[in-house]
Every structure is written in C-alpha cells, then in structure tokens.
Coordinates of C-alpha atoms in Angstrom, one line a residue:
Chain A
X1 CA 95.4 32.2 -4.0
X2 CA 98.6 30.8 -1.7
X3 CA 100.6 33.3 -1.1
X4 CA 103.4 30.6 -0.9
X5 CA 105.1 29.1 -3.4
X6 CA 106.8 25.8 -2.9
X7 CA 110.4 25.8 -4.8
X8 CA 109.9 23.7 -7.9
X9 CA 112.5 21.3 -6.1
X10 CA 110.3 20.1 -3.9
X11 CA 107.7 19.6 -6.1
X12 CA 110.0 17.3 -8.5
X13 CA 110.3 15.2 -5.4
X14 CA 106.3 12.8 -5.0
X15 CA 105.3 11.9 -1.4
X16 CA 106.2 8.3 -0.1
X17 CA 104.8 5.4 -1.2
X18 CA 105.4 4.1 2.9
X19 CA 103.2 7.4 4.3
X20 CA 100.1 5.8 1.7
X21 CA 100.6 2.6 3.6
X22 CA 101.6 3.9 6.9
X23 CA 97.8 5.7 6.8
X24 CA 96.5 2.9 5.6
X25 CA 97.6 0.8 8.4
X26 CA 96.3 3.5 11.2
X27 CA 93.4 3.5 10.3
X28 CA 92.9 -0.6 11.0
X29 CA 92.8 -1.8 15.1
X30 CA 95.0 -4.4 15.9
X31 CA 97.0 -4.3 12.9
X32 CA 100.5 -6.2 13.0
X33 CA 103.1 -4.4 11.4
X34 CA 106.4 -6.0 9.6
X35 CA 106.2 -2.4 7.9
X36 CA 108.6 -0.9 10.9
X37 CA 112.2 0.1 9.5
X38 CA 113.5 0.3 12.9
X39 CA 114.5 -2.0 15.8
X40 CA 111.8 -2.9 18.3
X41 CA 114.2 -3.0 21.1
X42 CA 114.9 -0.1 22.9
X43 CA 118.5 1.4 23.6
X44 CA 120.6 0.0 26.2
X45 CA 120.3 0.8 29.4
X46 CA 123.7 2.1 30.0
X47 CA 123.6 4.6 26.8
X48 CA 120.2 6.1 27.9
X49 CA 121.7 6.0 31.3
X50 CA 124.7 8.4 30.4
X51 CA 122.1 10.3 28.5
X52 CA 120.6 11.3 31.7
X53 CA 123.4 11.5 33.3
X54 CA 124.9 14.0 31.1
X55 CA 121.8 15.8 31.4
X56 CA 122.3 16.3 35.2
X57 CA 125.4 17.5 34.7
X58 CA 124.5 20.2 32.4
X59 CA 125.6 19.3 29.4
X60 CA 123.6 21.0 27.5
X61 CA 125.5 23.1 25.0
X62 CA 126.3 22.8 21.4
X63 CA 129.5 20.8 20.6
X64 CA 131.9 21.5 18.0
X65 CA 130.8 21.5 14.6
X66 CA 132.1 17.9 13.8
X67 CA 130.8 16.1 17.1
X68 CA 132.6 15.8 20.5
X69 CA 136.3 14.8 19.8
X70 CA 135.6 12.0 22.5
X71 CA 133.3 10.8 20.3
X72 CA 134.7 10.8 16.8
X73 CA 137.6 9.2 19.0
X74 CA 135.5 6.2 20.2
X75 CA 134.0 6.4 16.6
X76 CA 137.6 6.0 15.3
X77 CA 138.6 3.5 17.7
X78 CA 135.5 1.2 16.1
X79 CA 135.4 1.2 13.2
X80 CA 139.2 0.1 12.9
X81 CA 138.6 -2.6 14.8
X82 CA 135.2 -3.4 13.2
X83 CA 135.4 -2.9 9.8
X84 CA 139.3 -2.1 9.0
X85 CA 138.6 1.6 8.5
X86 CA 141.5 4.1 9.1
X87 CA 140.1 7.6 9.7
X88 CA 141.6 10.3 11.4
X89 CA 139.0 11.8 13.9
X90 CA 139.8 15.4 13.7
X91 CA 139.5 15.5 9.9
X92 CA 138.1 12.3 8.6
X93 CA 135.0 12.2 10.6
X94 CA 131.8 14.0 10.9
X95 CA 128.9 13.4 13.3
X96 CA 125.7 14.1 12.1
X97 CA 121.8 13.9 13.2
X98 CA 121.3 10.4 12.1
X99 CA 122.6 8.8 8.8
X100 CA 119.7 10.6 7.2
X101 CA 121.7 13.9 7.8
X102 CA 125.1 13.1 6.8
X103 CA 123.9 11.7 3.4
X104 CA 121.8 14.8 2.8
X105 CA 124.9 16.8 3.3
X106 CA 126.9 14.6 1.2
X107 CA 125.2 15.3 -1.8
X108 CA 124.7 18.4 -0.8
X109 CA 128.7 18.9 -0.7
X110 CA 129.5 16.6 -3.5
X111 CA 126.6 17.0 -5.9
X112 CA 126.5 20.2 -9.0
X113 CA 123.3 20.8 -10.7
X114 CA 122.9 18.4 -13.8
X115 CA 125.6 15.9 -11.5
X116 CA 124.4 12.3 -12.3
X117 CA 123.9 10.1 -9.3
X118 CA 123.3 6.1 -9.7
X119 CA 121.4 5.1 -7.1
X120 CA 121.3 1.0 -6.8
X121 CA 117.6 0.1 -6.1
X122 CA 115.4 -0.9 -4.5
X123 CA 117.0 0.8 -1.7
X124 CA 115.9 3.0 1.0
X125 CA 113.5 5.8 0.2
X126 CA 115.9 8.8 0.7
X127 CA 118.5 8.6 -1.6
X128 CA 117.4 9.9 -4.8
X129 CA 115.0 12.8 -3.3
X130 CA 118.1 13.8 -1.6
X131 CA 120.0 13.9 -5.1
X132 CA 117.0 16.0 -6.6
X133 CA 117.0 18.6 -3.5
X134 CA 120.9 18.9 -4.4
X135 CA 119.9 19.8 -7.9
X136 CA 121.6 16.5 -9.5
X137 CA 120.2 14.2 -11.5
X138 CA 119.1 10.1 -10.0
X139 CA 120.1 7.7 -12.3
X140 CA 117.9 4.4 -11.0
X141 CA 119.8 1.4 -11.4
X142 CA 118.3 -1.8 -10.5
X143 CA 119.2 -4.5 -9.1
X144 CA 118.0 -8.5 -10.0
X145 CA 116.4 -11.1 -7.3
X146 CA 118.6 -13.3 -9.5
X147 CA 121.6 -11.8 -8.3
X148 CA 119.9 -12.2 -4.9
X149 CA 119.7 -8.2 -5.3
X150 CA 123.4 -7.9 -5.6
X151 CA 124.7 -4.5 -7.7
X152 CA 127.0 -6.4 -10.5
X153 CA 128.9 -4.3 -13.3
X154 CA 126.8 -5.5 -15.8
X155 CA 123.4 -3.5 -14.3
X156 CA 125.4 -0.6 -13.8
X157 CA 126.5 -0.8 -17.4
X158 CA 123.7 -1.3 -19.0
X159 CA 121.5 1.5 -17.4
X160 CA 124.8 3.9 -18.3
X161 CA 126.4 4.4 -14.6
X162 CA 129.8 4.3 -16.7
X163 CA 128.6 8.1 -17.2
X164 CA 127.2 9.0 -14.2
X165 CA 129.6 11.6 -11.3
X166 CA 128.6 9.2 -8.5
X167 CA 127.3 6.0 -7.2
X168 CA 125.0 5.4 -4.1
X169 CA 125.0 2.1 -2.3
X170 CA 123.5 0.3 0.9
X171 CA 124.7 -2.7 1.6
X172 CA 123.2 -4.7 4.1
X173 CA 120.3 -3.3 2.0
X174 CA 117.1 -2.0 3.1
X175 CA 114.7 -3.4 2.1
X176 CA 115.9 -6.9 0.7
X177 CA 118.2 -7.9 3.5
X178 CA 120.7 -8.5 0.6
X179 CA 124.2 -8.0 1.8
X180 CA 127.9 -7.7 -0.3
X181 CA 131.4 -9.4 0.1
X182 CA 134.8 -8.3 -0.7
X183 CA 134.6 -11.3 -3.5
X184 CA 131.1 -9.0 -4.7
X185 CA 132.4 -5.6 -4.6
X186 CA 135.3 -6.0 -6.4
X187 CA 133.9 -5.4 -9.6
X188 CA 132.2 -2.5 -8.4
X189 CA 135.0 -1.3 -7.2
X190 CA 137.0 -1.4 -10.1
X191 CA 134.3 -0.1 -11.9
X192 CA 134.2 3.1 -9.9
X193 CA 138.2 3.4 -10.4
X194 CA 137.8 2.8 -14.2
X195 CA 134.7 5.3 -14.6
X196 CA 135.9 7.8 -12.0
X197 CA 132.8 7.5 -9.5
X198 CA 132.8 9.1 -6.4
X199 CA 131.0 6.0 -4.2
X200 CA 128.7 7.1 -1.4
X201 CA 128.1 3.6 1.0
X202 CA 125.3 3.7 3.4
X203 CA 127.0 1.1 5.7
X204 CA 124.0 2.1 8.7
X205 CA 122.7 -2.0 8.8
X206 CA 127.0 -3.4 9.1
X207 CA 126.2 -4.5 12.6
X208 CA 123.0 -6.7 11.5
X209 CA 124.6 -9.5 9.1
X210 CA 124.4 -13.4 10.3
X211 CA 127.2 -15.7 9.4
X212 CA 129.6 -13.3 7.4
X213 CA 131.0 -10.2 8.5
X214 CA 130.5 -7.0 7.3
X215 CA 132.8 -5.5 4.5
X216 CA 132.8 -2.1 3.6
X217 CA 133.6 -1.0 0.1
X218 CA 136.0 1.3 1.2
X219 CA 138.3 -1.0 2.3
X220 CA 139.4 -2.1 -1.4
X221 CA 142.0 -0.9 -3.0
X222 CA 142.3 2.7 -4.5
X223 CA 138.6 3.0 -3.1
X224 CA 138.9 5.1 0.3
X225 CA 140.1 8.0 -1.6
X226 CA 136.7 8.3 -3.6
X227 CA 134.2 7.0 -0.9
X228 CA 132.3 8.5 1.6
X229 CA 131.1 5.6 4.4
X230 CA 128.0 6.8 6.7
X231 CA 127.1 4.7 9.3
X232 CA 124.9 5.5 13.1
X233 CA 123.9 4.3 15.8
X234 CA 120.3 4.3 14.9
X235 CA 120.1 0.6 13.9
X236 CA 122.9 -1.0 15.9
X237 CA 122.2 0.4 19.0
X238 CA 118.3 0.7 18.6
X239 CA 118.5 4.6 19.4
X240 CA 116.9 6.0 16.2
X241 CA 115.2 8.4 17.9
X242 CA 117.9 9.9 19.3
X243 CA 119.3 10.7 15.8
X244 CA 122.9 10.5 15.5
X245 CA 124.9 9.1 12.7
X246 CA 128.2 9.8 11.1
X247 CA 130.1 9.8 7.9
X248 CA 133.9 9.0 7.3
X249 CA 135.8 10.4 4.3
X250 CA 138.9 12.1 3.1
X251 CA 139.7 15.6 4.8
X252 CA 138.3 17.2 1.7
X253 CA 135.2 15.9 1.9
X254 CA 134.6 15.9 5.3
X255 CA 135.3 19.9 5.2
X256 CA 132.8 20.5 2.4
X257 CA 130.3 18.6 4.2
X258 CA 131.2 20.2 7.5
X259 CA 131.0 23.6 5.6
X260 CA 126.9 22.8 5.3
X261 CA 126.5 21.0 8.4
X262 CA 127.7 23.8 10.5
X263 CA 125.1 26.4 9.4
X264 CA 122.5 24.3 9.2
X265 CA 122.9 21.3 12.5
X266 CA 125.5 23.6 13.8
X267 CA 126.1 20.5 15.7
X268 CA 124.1 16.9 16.2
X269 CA 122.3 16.5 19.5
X270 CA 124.8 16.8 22.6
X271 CA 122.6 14.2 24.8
X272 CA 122.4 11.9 21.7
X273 CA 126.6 12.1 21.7
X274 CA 126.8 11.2 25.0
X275 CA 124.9 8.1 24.7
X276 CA 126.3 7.2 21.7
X277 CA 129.8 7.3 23.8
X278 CA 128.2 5.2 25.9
X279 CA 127.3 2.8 23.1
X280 CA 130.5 2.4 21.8
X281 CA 131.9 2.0 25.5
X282 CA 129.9 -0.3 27.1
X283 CA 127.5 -1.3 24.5
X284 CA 128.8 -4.7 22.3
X285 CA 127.2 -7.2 24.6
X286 CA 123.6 -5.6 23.9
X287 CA 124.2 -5.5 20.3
X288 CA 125.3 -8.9 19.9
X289 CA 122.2 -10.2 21.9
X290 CA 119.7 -8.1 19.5
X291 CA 121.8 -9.9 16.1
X292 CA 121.4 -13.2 18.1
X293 CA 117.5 -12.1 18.5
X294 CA 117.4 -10.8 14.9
X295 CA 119.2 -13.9 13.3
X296 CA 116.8 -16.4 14.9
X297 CA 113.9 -14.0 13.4
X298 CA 115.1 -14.3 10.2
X299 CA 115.7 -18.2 10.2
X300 CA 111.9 -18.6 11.3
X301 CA 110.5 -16.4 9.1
X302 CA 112.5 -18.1 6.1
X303 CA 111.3 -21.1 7.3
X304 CA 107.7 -20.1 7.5
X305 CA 108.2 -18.4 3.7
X306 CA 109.3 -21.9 2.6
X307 CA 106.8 -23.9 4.2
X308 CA 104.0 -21.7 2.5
X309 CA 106.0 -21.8 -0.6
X310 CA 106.5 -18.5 -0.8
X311 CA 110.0 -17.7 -2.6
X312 CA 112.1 -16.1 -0.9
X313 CA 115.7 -15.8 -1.6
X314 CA 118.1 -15.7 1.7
X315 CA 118.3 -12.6 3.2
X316 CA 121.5 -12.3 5.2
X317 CA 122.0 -8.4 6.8
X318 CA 119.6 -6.0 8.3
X319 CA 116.2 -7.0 9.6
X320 CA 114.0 -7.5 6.3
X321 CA 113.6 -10.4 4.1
X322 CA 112.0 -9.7 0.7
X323 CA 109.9 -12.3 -0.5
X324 CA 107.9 -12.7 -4.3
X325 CA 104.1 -11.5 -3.9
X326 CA 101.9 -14.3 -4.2
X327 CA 100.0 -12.3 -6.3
X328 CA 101.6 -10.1 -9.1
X329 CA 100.2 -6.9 -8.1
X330 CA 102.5 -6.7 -4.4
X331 CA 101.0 -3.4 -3.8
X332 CA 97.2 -5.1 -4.0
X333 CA 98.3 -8.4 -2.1
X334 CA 99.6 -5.9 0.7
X335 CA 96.4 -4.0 1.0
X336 CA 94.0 -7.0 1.1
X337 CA 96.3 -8.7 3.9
X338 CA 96.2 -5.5 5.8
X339 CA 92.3 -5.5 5.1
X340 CA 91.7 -8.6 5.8
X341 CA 94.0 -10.5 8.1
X342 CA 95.6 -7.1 9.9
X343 CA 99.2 -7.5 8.8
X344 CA 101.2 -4.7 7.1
X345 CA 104.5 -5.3 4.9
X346 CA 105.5 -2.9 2.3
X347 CA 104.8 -3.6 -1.2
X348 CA 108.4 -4.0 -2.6
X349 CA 108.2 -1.1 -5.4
X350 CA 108.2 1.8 -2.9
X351 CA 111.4 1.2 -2.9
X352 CA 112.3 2.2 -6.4
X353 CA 113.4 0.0 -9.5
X354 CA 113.5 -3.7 -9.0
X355 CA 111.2 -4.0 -6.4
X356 CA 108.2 -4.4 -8.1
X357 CA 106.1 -8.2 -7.7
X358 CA 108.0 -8.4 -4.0
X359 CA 107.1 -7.3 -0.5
X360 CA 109.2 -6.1 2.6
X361 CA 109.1 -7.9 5.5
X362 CA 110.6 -6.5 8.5
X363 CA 111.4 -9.2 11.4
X364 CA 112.1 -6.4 13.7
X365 CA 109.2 -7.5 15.4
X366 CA 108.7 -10.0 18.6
X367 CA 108.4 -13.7 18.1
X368 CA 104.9 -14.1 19.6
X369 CA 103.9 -11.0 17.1
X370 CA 105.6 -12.8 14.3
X371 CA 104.4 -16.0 14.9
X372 CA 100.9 -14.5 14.9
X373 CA 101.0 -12.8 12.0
X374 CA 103.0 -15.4 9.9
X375 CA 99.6 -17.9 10.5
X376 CA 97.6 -15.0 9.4
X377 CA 99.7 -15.0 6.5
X378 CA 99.1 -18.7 5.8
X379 CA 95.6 -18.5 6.5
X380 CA 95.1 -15.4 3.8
X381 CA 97.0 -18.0 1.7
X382 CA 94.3 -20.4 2.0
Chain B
X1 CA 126.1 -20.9 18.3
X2 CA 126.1 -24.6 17.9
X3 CA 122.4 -26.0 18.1
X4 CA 122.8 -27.7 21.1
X5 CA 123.7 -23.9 22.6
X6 CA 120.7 -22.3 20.6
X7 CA 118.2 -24.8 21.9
X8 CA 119.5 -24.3 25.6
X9 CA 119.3 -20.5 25.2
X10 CA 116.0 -20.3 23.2
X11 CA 114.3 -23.0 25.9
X12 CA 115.5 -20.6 28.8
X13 CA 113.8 -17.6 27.0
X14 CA 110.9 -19.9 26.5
X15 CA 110.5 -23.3 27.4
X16 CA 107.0 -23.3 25.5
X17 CA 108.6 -22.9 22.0
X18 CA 107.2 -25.7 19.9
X19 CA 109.6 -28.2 18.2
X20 CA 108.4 -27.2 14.6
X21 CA 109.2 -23.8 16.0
X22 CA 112.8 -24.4 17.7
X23 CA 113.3 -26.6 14.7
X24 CA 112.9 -23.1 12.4
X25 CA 114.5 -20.7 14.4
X26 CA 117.9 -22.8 14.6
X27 CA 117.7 -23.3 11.4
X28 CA 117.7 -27.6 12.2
X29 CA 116.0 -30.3 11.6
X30 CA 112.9 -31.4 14.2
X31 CA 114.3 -34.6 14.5
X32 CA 117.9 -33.0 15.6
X33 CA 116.1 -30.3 17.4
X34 CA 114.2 -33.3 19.7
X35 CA 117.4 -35.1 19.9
X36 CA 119.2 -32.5 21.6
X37 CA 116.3 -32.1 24.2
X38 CA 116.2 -35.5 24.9
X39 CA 120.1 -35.3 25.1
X40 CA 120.1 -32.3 27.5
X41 CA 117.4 -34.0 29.6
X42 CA 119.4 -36.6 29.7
X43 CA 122.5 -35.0 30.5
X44 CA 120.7 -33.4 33.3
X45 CA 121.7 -30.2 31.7
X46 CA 117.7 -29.6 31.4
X47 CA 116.3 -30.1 35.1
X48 CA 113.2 -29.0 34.2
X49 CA 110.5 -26.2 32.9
X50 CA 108.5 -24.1 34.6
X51 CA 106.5 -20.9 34.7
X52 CA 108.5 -17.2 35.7
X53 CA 104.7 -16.4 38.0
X54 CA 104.2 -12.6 39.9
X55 CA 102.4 -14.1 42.7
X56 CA 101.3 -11.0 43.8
X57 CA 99.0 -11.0 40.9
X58 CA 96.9 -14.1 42.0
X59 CA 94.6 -14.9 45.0
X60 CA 97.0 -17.1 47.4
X61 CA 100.1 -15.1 47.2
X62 CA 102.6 -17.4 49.6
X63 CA 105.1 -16.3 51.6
X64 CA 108.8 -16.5 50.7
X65 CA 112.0 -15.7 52.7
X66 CA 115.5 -15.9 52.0
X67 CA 117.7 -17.8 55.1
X68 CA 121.1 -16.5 55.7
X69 CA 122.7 -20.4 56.9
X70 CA 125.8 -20.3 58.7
X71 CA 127.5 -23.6 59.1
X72 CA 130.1 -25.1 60.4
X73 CA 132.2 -28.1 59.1
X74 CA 133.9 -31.2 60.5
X75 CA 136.2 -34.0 58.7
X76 CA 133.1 -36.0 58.5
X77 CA 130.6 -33.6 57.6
X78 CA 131.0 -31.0 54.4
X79 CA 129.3 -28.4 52.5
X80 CA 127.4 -31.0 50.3
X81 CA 125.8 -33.4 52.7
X82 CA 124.6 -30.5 54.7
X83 CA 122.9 -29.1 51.3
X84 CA 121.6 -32.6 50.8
X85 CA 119.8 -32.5 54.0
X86 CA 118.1 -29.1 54.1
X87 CA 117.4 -29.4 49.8
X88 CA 115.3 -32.5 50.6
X89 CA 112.7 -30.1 52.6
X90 CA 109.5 -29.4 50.4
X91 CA 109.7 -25.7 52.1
X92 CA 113.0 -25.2 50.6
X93 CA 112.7 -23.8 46.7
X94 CA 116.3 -23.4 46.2
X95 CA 119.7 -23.5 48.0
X96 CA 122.7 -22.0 47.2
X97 CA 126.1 -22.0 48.8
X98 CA 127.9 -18.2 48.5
X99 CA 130.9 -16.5 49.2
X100 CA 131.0 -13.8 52.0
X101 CA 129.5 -12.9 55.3
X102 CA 127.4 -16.7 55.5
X103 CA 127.6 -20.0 53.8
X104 CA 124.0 -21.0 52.5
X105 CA 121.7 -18.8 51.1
X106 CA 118.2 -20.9 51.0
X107 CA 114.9 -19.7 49.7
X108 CA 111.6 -20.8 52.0
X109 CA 108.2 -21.0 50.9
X110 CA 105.1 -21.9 52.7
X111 CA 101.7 -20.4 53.1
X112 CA 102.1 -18.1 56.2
X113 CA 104.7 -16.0 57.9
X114 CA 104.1 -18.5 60.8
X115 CA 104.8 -21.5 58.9
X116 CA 107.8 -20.1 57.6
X117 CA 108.8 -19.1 61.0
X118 CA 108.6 -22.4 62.3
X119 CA 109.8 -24.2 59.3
X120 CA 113.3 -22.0 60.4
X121 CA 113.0 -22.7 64.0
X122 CA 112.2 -26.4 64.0
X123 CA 113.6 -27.8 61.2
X124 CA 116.4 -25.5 59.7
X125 CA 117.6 -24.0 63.1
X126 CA 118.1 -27.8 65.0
X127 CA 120.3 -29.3 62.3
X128 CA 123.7 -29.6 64.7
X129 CA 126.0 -28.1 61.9
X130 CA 124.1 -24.9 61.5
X131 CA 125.0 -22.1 63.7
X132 CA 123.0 -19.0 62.8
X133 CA 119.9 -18.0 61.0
X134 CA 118.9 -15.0 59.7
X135 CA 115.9 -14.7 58.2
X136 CA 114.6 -12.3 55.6
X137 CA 111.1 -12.1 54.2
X138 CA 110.4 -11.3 50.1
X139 CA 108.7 -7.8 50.4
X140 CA 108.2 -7.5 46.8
X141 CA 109.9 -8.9 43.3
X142 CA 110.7 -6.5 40.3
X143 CA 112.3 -8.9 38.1
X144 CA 112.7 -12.8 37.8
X145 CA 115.1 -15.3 35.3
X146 CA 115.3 -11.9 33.6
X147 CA 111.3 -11.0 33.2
X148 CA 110.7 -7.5 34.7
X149 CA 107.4 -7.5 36.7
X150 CA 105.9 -4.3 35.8
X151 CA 103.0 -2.7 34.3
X152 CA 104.6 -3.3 30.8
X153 CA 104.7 0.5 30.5
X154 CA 107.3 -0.1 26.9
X155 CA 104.3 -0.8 24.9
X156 CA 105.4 -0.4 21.3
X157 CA 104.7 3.3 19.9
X158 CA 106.8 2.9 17.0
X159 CA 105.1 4.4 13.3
X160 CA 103.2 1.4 12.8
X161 CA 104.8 1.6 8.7
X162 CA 108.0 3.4 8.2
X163 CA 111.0 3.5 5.7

C-alpha cells in the first residue's frame, strides 16, 4: 500500500506521447533523430563567455524577483525594435526559467477552476497540461493542413472558443512550422475583442521565420491590453539548457504572475541572465547565421519531401516541417522507420488535435545527418 | 541572399555539395545553380576548391612557416610586381600584403626545416627589393577557413526525441 497519494491533478494529466518515442529511440544504435525540439547548435561564444565570466566575479546571488533590471532593459530595448512591442521593464516584464516557466505561471495567475482555455493544436505538448494543473478546463481547437495549420475564426467558432475565458497560441508553431501575419491574425484578433479572450501568445520560435518577418498578435489593435507575449532565449540563442525566458504583459498581469513566480523561482538563474545579456548585446550576428543555416535546411528537406512525393505544405518559422504520413497510421510509419532504417520523427498526433495522419520533422539537425537520413527515408519508401 | 551569394557561401562551407543538392538548398533550379558556377569560375570569383587537411594527422606532416617580407619600393618597382615574383615560387602557398610593422606576409611550405630555410635564404632573401626576413615556423594549427582542429569533443548529447 503507497503511502503517497498523487493529487488527482496530476493524474488527469497522461504521460507524453514524445517520452514513448524518445524510449523507443534509445534503445536503437545509431539512430538519426529529426525528433529533437531544440537547436543543434550551441550558444554563442560570447554569451557562455559572460556566463563564465560572471561566474568569476561572484555573481552568484539571487536577483530580484522579476530578473536583473539590466536585463528586462536589454529585453525592452528588443523587442521594440524587433517586433514593435512597447513594454515598460519595471512593470511589464518578467524573466522566467525558460518560456516553459512563464506560461505555467500565466495560467497559474490568470486561470480559476472551471476557467475555459482554447488551446490551438497541434501545438506544443505543454499547454493544455499546464491549463489542467491550474484547475481550468482545455478546450482543443484544431487547426486544418488546409489552412496550412493556420487558427481561422471559423475553427475557433465551431469548436465553441466564443465561450471560452482564454485562448493559447504559438505561432511560428511547434510542430508544423506554420507561421501567422498581421493580414492572418486579424480575425483572431477581433475575435478575442468581440468574445472578450484573454490571448496567451507563445512567440518563443519569432527569431526562426524565412522570408517574412515575425508579427506578434499583440501588436493589433485593442490586443496588448488582453495578451500576455512569452518569448526566451532558448530557441534563438540555442541556450535551452540554460533556461531562461520571459513574458511581457500589462502591470496587472505581470504582478499576479510575479506574485507566483517569487515563491516558487524566487528568481530565474543569475548565470543564465548574464548570458542572456550577453545575447541580446552582442549576439544578432550568431542568430542570423543559425536562420541562414536553418532556412537552407528547410529548403532541402522540402525539396527532398517533394521529390519523394511526400506532401508537404510549406513550412515557413521554427525548425520543423510537418509532412502527410505515407501511411495513414503516422504513429506506425514512425516506428517501422525508426525500426528499420534508424530515423526518428514524431508521429504528428502527440501533438494534440489536428495532427493526426502527419509526422514532425525537425531540421535542427546537420546537413550531412540530414542528407543521410532523408535517403533512408527514400529507401524505406521503396 | 541572392543565389549567386548562397552558392558562394554554401560552396565555401563545402565545395563538395552536389548540384542536385545546392540546387535544393537555394531553393533554384540545377540548371541556374550550374550556371552560376560556371559564372563565378569564370569571373574568377571561384579560384578554386580544395580540402581544409590537419596535417599533423597524416604520415608526411610538411613544414610550414610564415615570412615577415620587408620591402622597399622604387618609381619602377611596386608592391605588385614584387608579389608577382615571389607568388610564382611553388614553395610559396599564399602571399599577402598587410598593414603594420612589415609589408608581405608569405606562407612557405616544403618538406624540411632545411628546405625551408634555404628556400628563405636563397631565393626570398636575394630578391634586391626585399630588405628583411623574419621567419616563423607553424608549431601547431587549432582552426583553418573556420574548421576547428580538435578532438570534436561537442558531440551531440541532446535527448535523442524531445518536445
């Protein structure tokens, strides 16, 4: 008899469909993975550098609750000239332990029991256990590969967002590499205004689109009162394992998320917000090499997709395209290619509603890896 | 990028990417894609390919040295047609003219410290414009045309799956 008792919370919330196929995959030699949701290059130089540095000089300490005010500075300095973002950093910004944190503490801060949260899927893995552990409840709304995995009004509609409290979005998307314009959001936009949605935007991937510039939903009008933006450094900068994101919003919402962060983080990593200072100083030239790297990627591996007449519509943000399983069962087509040809991509329906018959295909991989395991695609094909 | 700029870059990451291969990562055709090599080529943008090797991984490691040239000039004689002279030496693997304390910097390679020694005292050394010679042997290379020449110690140990 356990004399523990897991909350029924967590036991609302089933394990990962990635950790089935992450075991899977360990247990095979040689194995190729476009599974990976995380850059393969490393951080720059200069922002594990000033890590060190800092180090050496001690810094060791907490910081204050909301990150150093260098750094929400630097953070503010960014995004307005990224992105068109206005946010005060001493009460518009909070920095967190990765994305992952700030959005947990969003819903945590935003979220009642019996709250209704639309979550636009397939989208990463997080969002609607993190609406459960808050006690709300996920409302799954899919989106369509014939919207090239676009969220449009009329989806939202019809799975009954119009009564939901809030709306999640993450656009560049993980895992379909779909991405959103002003001309796109609009209509989502106004139907948050008209329904009275709060709109939380994981904007972690605006760095990684090719050809069109990011936009963030926040930017329309009447929307940066009801949004909260989170963003990092995880993906940009390739430092996810140094966990440190952010989030911008109102002074309101910032101060009820602050309210959890501070007695649970207390504050995010101090060597982490030194070299994300760094990053923001001294890192744009590395970034825009790793898009150039990641754009080329994701032109060959359309390419290849096409030549193998695999459909595939075109991906423009983040580092994943998200093909049609050749076979209709995505989740059997990825285990027999992982069986027998040693390459793992993630059967598209882990991901949540809309996902299903597709695969995701990270190209945050090497060119001679991905050349390699694109002809052992083609030659499971045959 | 225009292609033209993406094939240049992409061939000086790796001058062994296919055509079919440039062709897809450029998002071009392989007809444009062999027309902008030849084009480049032409141009004599493109001098030529070769391998980035770490000699001191194979059996007849030679011996390289950089030579410090000072010069000095006349109304007949200029930077260039010295440079033409000492480039047409097979010893000579590349020749630069810099800024600061000399004029030439000019990398020497031959078998042997001695041959390099005498390639400098017979044949660099003589020419009437050059004044001074310092010579300084390679001891070891950590990084070439951006390759670092370690033990690849950044293997990848990222979750092989992950969300």
């Amino acid at each position: 008899m356990a004399h523990v008792r897991p909350s029924e919370r967590t036991q609302r919330v089933p394990p990962s469909g990635i950790r089935r196929f992450f075991e899977l995959a360990e247990e095979i030699d040689d194995v190729i993975s476009l599974g990976v949701g995380e850059p393969d290059f490393t951080a720059p130089w200069s922002a594990r550098e000033a890590a060190i540095d800092s180090l050496e000089r001690g810094k060791t300490s907490y910081t204050a609750n909301r990150g150093m005010k260098e750094l929400r500075n630097a953070i503010a300095a960014n995004v307005a000239e990224r992105y068109d973002l206005d946010y005060d950093p001493d009460e518009e910004i909070i920095v967190t332990a990765g994305a992952s944190e700030a959005i947990d503490v969003a819903f945590r801060a935003l979220v009642d029991p019996g709250d209704r949260v639309a979550v636009a899927q397939p989208s990463y893995i997080s969002y609607v256990p993190g609406v459960i552990f808050a006690g709300g409840d996920p409302l799954r709304v899919p989106t369509r590969e014939a919207d090239d995995f676009k969220l449009t009004p009329e989806v939202l509609d019809e799975h009954g967002a119009d009564e939901a409290d809030a709306l999640v979005l993450c656009y560049p998307n993980n895992p379909t590499g779909a991405i959103m314009t002003r001309e796109e959001l609009a209509p989502i936009a106004a139907f948050a205004r008209e329904h009275d949605l709060t709109v939380l935007s994981d904007e972690i991937y605006a760095e990684l689109t090719y050809g069109r510039e990011h936009t963030s939903i926040a930017t329309l009008p009447g929307m940066r009162e009801r949004t909260v933006v989170f963003n990092g450094f995880s993906k940009a900068y390739a430092m996810t394992g140094l966990r440190l994101g952010y989030a911008l919003a109102p002074p309101e919402t910032i101060s009820a998320m602050n309210r959890i962060h501070q007695y649970s983080l207390l504050s995010a990593p101090t060597t982490a917000q030194y070299a994300a200072l760094d990053a923001l100083e001294h890192g744009e030239g590395a970034v825009a090499e790793m898009r150039t790297q990641y754009d080329r990627r994701r032109r060959f591996v359309l390419s290849r997709f096409g030549e193998m007449g695999i459909e595939c519509f075109e991906a423009e943000g983040a580092f994943y395209v998200f093909p049609e399983s050749p076979w209709p069962d995505a989740e059997a087509f990825a285990e027999a290619l992982l069986d027998e040809q040693r390459v793992a991509v993630v059967p598209g329906d882990v991901f949540g509603a809309g996902g299903e018959g597709h695969l995701r295909v990270s190209y945050a991989t090497g060119l001679d890896d991905l050349r390699e395991a694109m002809d052992r695609i083609e030659a499971f094909l045959e | 990028m225009s292609v033209r700029d993406e094939v240049l870059s992409l061939l000086c990451e790796n001058a062994r990417h296919s055509i079919a291969d440039l062709a897809r990562l450029t998002d071009a055709d392989e007809s444009e894609v062999e027309e902008t090599i030849e084009e480049l080529e032409a141009e004599g943008v493109i001098r030529g390919y070769g391998a980035v090797v770490d000699w001191r991984r194979t059996d007849d490691e030679p011996v390289r040295a950089l030579v410090e040239c000072n010069v000095t000039l006349d109304r007949e004689t200029g930077y260039d047609d010295i440079a033409d002279r000492l480039a047409k030496f097979p010893e000579v693997e590349s020749l630069r003219l810099v800024s600061g304390d000399y004029d030439f910097s000019m990398g020497v390679r031959a078998d042997s410290m001695g041959e390099v020694s005498r390639f400098v005292a017979e044949k660099v050394a003589p020419v009437p414009e050059i004044t001074q010679t310092v010579t300084h042997y390679l001891m070891a290379t950590y990084k070439e045309q951006g390759i670092e020449f370690d033990d690849g110690h950044d293997d990848d140990d990222r979750l092989s799956v992950s969300p």
